Tab-separated table of C-alpha atoms in Angstrom:
chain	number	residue	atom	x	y	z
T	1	UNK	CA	143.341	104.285	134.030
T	2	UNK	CA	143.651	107.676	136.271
T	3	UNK	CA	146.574	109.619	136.065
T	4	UNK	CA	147.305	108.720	139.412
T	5	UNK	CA	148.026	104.914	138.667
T	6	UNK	CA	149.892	106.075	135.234
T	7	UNK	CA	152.338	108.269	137.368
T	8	UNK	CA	152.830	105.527	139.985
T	9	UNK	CA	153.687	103.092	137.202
T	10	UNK	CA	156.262	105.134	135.848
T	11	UNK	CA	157.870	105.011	138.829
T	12	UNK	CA	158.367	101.951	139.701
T	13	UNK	CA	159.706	101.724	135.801
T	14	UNK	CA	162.502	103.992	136.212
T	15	UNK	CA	162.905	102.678	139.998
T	16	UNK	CA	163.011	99.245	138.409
T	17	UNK	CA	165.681	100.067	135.692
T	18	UNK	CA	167.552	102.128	138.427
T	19	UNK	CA	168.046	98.752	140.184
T	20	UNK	CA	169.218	96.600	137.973
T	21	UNK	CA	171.866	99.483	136.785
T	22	UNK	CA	172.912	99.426	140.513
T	23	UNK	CA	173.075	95.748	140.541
T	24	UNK	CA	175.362	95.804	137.227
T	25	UNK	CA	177.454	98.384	138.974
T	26	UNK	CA	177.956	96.061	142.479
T	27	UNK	CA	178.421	92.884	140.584
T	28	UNK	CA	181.335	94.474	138.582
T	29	UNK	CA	182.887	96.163	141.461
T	30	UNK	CA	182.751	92.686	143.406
T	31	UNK	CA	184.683	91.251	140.649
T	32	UNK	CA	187.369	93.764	140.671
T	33	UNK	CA	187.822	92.846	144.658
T	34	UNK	CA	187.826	89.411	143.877
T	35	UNK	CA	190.389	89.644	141.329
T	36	UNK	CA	192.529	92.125	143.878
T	37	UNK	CA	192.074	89.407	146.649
T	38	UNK	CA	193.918	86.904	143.773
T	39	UNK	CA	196.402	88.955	144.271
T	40	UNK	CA	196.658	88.660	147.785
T	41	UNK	CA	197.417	85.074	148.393
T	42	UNK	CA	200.174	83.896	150.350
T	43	UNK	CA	203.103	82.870	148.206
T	44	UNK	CA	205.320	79.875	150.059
T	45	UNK	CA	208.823	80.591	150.287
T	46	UNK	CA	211.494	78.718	148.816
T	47	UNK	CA	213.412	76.847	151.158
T	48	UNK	CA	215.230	73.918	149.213
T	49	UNK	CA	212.954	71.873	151.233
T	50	UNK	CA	211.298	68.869	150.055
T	51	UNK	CA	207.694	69.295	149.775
T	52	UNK	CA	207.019	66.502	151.859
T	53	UNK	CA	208.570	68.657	154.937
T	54	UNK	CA	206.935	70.766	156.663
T	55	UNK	CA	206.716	74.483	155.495
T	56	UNK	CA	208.242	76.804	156.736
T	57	UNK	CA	206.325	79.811	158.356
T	58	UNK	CA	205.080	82.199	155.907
T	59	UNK	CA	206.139	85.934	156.793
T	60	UNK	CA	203.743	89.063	155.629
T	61	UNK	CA	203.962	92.540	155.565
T	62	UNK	CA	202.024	94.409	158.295
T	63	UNK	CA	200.640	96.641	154.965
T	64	UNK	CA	199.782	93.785	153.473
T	65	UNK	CA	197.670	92.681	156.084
T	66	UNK	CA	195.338	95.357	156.776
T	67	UNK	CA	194.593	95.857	152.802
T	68	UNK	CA	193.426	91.970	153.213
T	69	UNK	CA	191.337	93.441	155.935
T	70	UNK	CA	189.696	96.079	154.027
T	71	UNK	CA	189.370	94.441	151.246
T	72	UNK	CA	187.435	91.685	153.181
T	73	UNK	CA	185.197	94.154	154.971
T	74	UNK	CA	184.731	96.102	151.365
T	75	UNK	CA	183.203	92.209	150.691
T	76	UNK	CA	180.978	91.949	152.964
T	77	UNK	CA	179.470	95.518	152.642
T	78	UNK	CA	179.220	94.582	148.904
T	79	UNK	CA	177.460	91.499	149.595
T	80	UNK	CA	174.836	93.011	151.817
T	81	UNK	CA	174.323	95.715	149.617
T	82	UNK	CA	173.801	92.841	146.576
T	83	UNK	CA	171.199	91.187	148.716
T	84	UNK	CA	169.452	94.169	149.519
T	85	UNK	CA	168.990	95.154	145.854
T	86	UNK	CA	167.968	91.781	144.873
T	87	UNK	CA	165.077	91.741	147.257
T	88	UNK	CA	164.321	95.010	145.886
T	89	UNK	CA	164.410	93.857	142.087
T	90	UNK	CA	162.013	90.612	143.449
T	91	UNK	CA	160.086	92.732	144.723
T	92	UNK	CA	159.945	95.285	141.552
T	93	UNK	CA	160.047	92.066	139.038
T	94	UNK	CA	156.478	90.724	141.201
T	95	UNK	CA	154.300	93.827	140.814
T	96	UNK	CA	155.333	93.944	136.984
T	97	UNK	CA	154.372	90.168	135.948
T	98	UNK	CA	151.155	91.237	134.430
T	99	UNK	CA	152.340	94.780	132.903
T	100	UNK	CA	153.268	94.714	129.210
T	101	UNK	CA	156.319	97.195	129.328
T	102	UNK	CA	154.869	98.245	125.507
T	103	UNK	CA	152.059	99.534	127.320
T	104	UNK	CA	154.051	101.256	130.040
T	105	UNK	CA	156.114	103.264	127.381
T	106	UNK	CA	152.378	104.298	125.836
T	107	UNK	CA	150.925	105.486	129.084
T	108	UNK	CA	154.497	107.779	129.387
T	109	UNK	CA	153.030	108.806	126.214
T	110	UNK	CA	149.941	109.877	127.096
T	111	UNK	CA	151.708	111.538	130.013
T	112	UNK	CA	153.826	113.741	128.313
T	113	UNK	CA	151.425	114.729	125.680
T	114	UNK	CA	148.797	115.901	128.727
T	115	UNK	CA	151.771	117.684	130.519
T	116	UNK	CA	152.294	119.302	127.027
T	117	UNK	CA	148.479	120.383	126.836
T	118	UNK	CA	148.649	121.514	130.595
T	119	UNK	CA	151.486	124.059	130.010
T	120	UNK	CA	150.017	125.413	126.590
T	121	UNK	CA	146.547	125.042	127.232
T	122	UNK	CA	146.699	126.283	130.725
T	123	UNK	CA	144.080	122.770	131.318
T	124	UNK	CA	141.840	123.247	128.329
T	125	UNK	CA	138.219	122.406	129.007
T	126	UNK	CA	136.745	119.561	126.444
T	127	UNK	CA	133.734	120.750	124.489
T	128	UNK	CA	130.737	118.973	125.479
T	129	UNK	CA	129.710	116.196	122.711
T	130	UNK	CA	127.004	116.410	120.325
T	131	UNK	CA	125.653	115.433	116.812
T	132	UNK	CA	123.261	116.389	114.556
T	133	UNK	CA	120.767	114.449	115.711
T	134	UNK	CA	120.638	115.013	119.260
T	135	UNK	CA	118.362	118.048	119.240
T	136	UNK	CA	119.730	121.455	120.923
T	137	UNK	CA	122.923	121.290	122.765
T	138	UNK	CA	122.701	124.945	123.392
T	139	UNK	CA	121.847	127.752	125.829
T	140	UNK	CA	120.898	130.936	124.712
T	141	UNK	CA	122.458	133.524	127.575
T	142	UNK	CA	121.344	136.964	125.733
T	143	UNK	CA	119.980	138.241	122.893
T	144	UNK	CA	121.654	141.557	121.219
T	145	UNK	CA	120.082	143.426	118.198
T	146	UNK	CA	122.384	143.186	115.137
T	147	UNK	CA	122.517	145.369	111.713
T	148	UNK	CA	120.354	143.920	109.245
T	149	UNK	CA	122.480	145.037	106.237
T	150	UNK	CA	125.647	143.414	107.460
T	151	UNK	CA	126.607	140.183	105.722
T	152	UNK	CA	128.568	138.845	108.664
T	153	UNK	CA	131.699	137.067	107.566
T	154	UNK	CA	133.189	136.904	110.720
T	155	UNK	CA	133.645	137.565	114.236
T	156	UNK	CA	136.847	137.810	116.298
T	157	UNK	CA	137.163	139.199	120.237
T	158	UNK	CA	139.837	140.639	122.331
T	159	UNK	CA	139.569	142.976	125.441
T	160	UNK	CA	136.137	144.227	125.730
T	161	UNK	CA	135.679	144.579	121.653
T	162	UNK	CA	134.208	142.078	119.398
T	163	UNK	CA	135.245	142.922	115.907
T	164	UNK	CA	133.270	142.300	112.841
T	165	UNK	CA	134.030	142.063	109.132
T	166	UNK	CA	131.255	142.167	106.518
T	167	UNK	CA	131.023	141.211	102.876
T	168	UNK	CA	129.246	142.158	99.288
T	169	UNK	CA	131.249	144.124	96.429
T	170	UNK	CA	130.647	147.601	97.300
T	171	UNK	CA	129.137	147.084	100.924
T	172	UNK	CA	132.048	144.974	102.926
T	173	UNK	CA	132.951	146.754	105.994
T	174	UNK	CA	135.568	146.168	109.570
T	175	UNK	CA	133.344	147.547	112.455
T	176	UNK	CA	134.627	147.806	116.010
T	177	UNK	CA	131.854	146.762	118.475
T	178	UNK	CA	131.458	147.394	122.012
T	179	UNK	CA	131.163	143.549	123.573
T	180	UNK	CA	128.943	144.599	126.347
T	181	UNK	CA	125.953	146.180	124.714
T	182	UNK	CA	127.402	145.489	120.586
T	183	UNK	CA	126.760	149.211	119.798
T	184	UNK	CA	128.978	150.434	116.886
T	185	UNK	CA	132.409	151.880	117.780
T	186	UNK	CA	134.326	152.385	114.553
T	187	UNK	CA	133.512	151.212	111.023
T	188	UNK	CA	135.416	151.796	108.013
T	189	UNK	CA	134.687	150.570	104.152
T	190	UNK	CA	136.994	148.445	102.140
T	191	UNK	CA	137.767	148.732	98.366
T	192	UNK	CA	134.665	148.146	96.400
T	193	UNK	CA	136.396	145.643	94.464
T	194	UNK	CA	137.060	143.362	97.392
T	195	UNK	CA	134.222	140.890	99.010
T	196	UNK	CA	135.131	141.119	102.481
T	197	UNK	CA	135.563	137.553	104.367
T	198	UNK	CA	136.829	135.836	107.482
T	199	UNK	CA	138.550	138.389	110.563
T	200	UNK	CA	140.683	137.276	112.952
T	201	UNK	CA	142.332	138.965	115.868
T	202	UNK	CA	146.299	138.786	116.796
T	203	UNK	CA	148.711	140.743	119.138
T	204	UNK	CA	147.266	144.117	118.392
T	205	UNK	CA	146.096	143.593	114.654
T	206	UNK	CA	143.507	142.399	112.553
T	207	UNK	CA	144.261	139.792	109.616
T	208	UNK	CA	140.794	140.232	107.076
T	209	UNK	CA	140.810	138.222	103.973
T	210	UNK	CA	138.961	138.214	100.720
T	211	UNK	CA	136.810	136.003	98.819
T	212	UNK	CA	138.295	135.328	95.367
T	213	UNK	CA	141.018	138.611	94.888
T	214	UNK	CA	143.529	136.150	96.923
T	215	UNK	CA	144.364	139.425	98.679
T	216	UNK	CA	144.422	140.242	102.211
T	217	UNK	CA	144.633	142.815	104.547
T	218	UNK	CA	145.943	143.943	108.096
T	219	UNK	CA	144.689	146.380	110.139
T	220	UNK	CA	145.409	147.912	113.283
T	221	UNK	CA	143.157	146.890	116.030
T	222	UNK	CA	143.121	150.021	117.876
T	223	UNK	CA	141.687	152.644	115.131
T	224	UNK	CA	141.366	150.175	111.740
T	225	UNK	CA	144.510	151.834	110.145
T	226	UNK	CA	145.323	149.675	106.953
T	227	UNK	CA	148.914	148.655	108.264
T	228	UNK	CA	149.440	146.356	104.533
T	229	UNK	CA	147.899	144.019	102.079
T	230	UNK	CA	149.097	140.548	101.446
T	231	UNK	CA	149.064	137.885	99.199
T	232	UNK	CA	147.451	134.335	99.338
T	233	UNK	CA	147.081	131.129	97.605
T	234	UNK	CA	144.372	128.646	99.226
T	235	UNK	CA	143.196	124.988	97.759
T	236	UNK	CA	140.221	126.723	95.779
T	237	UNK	CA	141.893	129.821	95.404
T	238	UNK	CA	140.014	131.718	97.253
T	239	UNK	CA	139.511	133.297	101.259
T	240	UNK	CA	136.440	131.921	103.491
T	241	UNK	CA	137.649	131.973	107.080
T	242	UNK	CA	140.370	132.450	109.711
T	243	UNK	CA	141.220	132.759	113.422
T	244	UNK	CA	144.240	132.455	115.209
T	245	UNK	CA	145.600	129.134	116.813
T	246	UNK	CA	147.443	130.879	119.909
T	247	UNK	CA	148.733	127.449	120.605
T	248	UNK	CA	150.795	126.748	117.243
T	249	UNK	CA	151.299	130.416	116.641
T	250	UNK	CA	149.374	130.532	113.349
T	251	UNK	CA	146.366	131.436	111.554
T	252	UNK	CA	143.889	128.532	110.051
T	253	UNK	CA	142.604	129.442	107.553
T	254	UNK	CA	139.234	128.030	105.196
T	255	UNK	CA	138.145	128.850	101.400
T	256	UNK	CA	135.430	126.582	101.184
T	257	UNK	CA	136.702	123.278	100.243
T	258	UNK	CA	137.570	120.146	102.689
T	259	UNK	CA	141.296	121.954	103.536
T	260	UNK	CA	142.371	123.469	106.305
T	261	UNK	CA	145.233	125.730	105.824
T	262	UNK	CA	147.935	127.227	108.090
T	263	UNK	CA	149.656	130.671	108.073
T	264	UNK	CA	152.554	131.329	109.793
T	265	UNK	CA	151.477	134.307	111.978
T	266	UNK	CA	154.664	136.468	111.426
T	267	UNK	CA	155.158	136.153	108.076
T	268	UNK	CA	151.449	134.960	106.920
T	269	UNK	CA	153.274	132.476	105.020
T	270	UNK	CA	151.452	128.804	104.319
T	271	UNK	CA	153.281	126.240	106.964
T	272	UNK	CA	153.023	122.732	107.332
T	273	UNK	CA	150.802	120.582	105.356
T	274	UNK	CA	146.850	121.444	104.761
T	275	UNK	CA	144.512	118.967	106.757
T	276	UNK	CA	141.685	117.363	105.367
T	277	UNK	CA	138.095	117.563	107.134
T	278	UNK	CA	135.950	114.649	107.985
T	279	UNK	CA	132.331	115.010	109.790
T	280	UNK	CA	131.102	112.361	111.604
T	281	UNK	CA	129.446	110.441	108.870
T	282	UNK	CA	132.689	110.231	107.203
T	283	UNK	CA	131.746	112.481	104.571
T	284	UNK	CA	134.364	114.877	103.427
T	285	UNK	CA	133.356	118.448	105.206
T	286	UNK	CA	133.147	120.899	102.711
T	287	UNK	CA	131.796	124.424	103.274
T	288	UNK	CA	133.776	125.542	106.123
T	289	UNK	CA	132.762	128.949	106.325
T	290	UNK	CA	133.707	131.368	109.266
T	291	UNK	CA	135.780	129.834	111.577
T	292	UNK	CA	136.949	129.818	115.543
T	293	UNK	CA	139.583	128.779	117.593
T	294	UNK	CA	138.503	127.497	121.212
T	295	UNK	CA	139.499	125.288	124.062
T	296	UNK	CA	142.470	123.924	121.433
T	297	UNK	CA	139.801	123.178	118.505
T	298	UNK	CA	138.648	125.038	115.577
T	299	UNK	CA	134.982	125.813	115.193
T	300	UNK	CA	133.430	126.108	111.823
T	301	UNK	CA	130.031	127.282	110.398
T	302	UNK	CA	128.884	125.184	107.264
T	303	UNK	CA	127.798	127.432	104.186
T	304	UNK	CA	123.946	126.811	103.734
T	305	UNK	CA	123.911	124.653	107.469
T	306	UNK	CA	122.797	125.998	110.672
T	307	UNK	CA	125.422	123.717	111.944
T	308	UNK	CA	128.512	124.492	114.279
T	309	UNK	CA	131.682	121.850	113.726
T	310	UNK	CA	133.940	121.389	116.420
T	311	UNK	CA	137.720	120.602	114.159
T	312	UNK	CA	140.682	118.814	115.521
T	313	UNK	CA	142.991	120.639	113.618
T	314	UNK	CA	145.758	117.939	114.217
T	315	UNK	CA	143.421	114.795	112.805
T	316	UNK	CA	140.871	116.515	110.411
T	317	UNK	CA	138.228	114.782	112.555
T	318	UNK	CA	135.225	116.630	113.445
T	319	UNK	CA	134.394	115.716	117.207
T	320	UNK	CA	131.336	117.301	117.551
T	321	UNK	CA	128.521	119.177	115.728
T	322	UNK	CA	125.806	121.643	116.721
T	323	UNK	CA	122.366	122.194	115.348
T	324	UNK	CA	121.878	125.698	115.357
T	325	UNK	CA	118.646	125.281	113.455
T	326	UNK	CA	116.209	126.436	116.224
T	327	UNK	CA	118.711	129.212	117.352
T	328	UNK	CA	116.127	131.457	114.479
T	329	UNK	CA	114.685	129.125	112.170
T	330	UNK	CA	114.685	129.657	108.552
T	331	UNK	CA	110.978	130.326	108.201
T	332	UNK	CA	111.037	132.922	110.310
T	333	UNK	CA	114.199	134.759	109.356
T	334	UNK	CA	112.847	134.159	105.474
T	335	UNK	CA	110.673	136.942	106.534
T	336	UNK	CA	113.089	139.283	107.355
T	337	UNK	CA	115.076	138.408	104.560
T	338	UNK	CA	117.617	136.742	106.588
T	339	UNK	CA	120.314	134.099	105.030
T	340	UNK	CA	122.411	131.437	106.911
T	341	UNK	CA	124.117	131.238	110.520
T	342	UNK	CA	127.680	132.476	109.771
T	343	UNK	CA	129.754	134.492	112.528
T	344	UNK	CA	131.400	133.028	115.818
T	345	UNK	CA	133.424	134.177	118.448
T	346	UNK	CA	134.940	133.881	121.651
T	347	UNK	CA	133.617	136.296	124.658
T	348	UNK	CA	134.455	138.276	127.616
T	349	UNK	CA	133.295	134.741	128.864
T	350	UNK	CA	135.717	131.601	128.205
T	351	UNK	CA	132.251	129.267	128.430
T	352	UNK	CA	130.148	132.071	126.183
T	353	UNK	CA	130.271	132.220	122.415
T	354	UNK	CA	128.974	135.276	120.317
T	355	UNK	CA	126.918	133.562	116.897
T	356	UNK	CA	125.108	135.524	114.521
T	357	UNK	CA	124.002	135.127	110.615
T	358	UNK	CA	124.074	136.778	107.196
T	359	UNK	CA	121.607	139.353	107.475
T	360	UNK	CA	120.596	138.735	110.486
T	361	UNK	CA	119.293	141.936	112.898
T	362	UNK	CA	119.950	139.666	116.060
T	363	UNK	CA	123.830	138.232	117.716
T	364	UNK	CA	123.191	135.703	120.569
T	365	UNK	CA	125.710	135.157	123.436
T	366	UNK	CA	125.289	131.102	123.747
T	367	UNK	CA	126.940	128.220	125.800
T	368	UNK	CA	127.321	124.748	124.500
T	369	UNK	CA	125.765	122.021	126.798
């Protein structure tokens, strides 16, 4: 049903209630007038007479009189007005035989919750639908070299920059990059005790976690300035991936297991319960790696798959997934050294995602089809 024929039925619900409140109102007020006329009769006066005489004539007072009037006229308006409304509610009652009013109160519903989605989504596009086994559901747009020594852990985009972090003890870097032609703006090293992980831009800062020190850190997105470190807890006890849900104001957040978890993105405090993952099998999906937010759903890349998972973070059900397998297949990046697809991010474009790999000396801009 169109959302034309939803909004139409909600009107005639509410025009529909509307009349029989009016109707209430009219029948009540007709019974107060009928009650006042009561009043109104004529009393006889008493003449001593036998009742068997005739009666006397009955004197009234000129007031008296012209409040009958009114009153009378007030009747008849009332009356027409009752008639009117009763065709209407006929009328109403006829077009609703067949509607279940259950049903009605669903499609209002549906009709807030796409109102809702309107105002925060600004009319999010759906993400075209795909499984594993339908073959490539993807367009490669450009092709970027890439530094072979960086062990991508994620990607996250604002503005013109696409910003990178890396991991490996010793070797895990933040690197601003130039979105046009991915050239190396900035790059700074992080403590060789932490294995750099999942990057995620928000209002002028960078949140980076870490793999297992449960420690993460926030930088300034301008220059990289360290700004402070945090503390985390996570199902596995440990830091995979994160972006930033603009619509919920928080950060999801991966480590690995079959959780989702949400930070409150003032505080970076856990919120609201974690939310299992399901892929489309029905399998539990475990292995969220590097993760996305887009068009109101999270994208994930699968540890050891060359698979993209399209989340709904409210469910936990995957509603797509992408085979990324031909994007550059193992045996060929096995050459080069080359380990899994893992790094995604929005673009300049809102229908153009940057995806690289671990290792891997190319990034592809891409659109899902």
């Amino acid at each position: 049903m169109n959302k034309a024929k939803k909004l139409q039925q909600r009107a005639e619900k509410r025009a529909w209630k509307k009349a029989q409140k009016k109707a209430k109102q009219l029948e009540k007020k007709m019974l107060r007038q009928e009650n006042k006329k009561n009043k109104m009769k004529y009393e006889e006066v008493d003449t001593g007479i036998p009742p068997s005489a005739p009666s006397p004539p009955i004197t009234m007072d000129p007031e008296m009189i012209q409040e009958e009037a009114m009153v009378i006229n007030e009747a008849e308006k009332i009356m027409e007005e009752e008639e009117e409304i009763e065709e209407e509610m006929n009328e109403i009652q006829e077009e609703y035989v067949d509607i279940d009013m259950d049903d009605v109160a669903a499609l209002e519903d549906d009709l807030i919750f796409e109102e809702m989605e309107t105002f925060v989504g600004a009319a999010v596009k759906p993400i075209p639908f795909a499984t594993l086994q339908d073959g490539v559901r993807f367009e490669v747009l450009e092709t970027f070299p890439h530094d072979p020594t960086s062990f991508t852990q994620g990607l996250s985009y604002n503005n013109g920059i696409l910003y990178e972090s890396t991991g490996l003890n010793g070797k895990s870097k933040v690197r601003r990059l130039d979105a046009t032609t991915l050239d190396v703006i900035q790059s700074i090293d992080i403590p060789r005790q932490y294995f750099g992980e999942g990057i995620a831009y928000h209002n002028g800062n960078l949140v980076q976690i870490t793999w297992k020190k449960r420690r993460g850190f926030v930088y300034d997105a301008n220059d990289l300035s360290l700004l402070l470190d945090f503390p985390f807890e996570t199902e596995k006890m440990e830091g995979w991936g994160i972006t930033h849900d603009a619509f919920n104001n928080r950060f999801v957040v991966s480590d690995g297991s079959q959780y989702l978890h949400f930070w409150d993105d003032q505080t970076l405090e856990e919120v609201g319960e974690r939310v299992k993952v399901w892929r489309l099998d029905g399998s539990p999906a475990k292995d969220m790696n590097e993760l996305e937010f887009w068009r109101g759903k999270v994208l994930a890349n699968v540890w050891y798959e060359d698979t993209i998972l399209v989340i709904n973070a409210v469910t936990g059900f995957v509603e797509s997934e992408y085979d990324f397998s031909s994007l550059w297949p193992k045996h060929e990046r096995k050459k080069e050294g080359a380990d899994v697809l893992n790094g995604i991010s929005i673009s300049q474009d809102e229908d153009v995602l940057f995806v690289t790999g671990k290792f891997w000396k190319y990034m592809f801009k891409v659109r899902l089809i």
